[in-house]
C-alpha atoms as one frame of an Amber mdcrd trajectory, in Angstrom:
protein
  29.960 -26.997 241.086  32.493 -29.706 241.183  35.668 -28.517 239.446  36.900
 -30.648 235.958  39.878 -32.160 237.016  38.641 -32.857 240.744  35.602 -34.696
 238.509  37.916 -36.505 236.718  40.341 -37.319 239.656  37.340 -38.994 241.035
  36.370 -40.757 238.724  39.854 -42.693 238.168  39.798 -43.367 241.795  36.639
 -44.848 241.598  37.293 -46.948 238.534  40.027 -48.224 240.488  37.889 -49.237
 243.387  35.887 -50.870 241.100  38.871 -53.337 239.411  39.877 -54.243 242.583
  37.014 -55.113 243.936  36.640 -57.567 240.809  40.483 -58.178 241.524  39.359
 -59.708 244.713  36.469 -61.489 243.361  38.418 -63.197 241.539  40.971 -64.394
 243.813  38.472 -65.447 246.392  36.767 -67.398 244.116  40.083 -69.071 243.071
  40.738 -69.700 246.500  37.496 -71.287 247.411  37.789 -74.159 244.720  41.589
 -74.943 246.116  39.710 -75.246 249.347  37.306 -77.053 247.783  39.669 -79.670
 246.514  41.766 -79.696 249.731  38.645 -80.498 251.363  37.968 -83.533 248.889
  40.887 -84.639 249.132  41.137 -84.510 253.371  37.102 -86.226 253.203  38.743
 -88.652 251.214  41.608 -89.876 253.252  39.640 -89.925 256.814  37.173 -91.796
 255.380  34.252 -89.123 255.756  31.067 -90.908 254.589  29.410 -87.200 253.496
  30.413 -83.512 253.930  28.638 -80.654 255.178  30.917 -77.138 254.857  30.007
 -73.605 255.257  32.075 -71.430 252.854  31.452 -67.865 254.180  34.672 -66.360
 251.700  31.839 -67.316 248.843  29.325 -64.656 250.282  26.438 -66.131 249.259
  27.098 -66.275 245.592  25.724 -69.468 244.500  27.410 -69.684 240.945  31.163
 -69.897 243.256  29.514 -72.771 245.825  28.922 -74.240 242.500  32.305 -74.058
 241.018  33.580 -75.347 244.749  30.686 -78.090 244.518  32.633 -78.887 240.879
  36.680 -78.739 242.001  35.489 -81.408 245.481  33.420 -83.593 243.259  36.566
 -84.384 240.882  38.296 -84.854 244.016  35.935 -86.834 245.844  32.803 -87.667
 243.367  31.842 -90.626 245.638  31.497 -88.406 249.140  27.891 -86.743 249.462
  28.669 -82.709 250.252  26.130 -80.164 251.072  27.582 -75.784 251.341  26.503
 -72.831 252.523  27.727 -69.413 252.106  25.949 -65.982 253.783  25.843 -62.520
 252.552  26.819 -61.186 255.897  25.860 -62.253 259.352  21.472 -62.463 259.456
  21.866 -61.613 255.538  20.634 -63.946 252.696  22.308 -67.484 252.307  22.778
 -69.672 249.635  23.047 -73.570 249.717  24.037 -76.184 247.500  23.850 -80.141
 247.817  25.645 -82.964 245.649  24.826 -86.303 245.807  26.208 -89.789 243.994
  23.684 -91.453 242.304  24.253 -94.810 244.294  23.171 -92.879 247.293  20.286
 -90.750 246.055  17.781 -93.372 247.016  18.964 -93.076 250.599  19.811 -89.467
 250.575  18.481 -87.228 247.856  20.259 -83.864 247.455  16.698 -82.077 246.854
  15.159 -83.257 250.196  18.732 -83.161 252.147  18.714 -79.545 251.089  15.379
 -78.516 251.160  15.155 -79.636 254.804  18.466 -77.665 256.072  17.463 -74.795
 254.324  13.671 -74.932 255.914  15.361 -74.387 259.277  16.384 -70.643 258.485
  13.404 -70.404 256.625  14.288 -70.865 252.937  13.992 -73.367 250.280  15.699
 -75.721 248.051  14.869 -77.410 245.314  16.585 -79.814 242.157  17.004 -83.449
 241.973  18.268 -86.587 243.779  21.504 -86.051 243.098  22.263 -82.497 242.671
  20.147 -79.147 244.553  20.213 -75.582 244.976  18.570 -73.474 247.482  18.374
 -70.123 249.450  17.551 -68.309 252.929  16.129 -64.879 253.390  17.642 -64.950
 256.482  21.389 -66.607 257.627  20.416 -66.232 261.349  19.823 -69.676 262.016
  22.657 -71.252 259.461  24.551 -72.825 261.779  21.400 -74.509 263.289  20.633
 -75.238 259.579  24.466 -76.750 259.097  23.777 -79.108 262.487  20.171 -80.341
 261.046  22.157 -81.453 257.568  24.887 -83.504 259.534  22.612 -85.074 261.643
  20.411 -85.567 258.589  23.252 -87.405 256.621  24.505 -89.098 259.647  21.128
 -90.786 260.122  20.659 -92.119 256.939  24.545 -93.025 255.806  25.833 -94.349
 259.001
């Protein structure tokens, strides 16, 4: 038997844990849609025509590549942008496209993701202009981040 207080002790230090953990949630998530803007804002001045990123800080949380999709397209709304974010190295991935309407006909978000994602062997899905998506398996992102530059390179120039 575990003695009251020692119970008790444990318990505060876990509640603890617990806040910081959501502490650091927090700030990541902060800092992900500051580099989200920055990003924007550098795409912006070199002239980029799209913008493929891999946010690993997000961990594979789609709702903050979503909120960093958000704080670049105020920035930038006119520059295409495609992220991905792992759970951990060969974990689950998460990916998420956004794409000006002008452009859609020449580069739909839904197939622009939906490709990438099929080379780690996941799947996207959404519309022309704006897609979500996910991998089982983050082993071949990088391969996955290549296929959507190439992919946006072909068709924008």
């Amino acid at each position: 038997d575990i003695p009251l207080a020692f119970r008790a002790r444990l318990k505060e230090i876990y509640e603890q844990m617990v806040e910081k953990k959501k502490q650091l949630q927090r700030a990541s998530k902060g800092s992900i849609v500051e580099d989200a803007k920055k990003l924007a804002q550098e795409a912006k001045d070199s002239g980029a025509k799209f913008v493929v990123h891999v946010f690993n800080d997000a961990q594979g949380k789609s709702k903050v590549l979503s909120k960093a999709l958000t704080a670049f397209a105020k920035v930038a709304p006119a520059i295409p942008i495609l992220l991905v974010s792992e759970t951990k190295a060969g974990g689950k991935m998460a990916g998420i496209a956004n794409v000006p309407k002008e452009l859609t006909s020449v580069l739909p978000a839904n197939k622009w993701l939906g490709d990438s994602l099929a080379v780690c062997g996941g799947r996207g899905g959404g519309k022309p202009n704006y897609a979500q998506g996910a991998s089982k398996n983050s082993t071949d992102m990088m391969k996955a981040v290549e296929f959507a530059k190439e992919m946006a390179q072909k068709t924008l120039g």
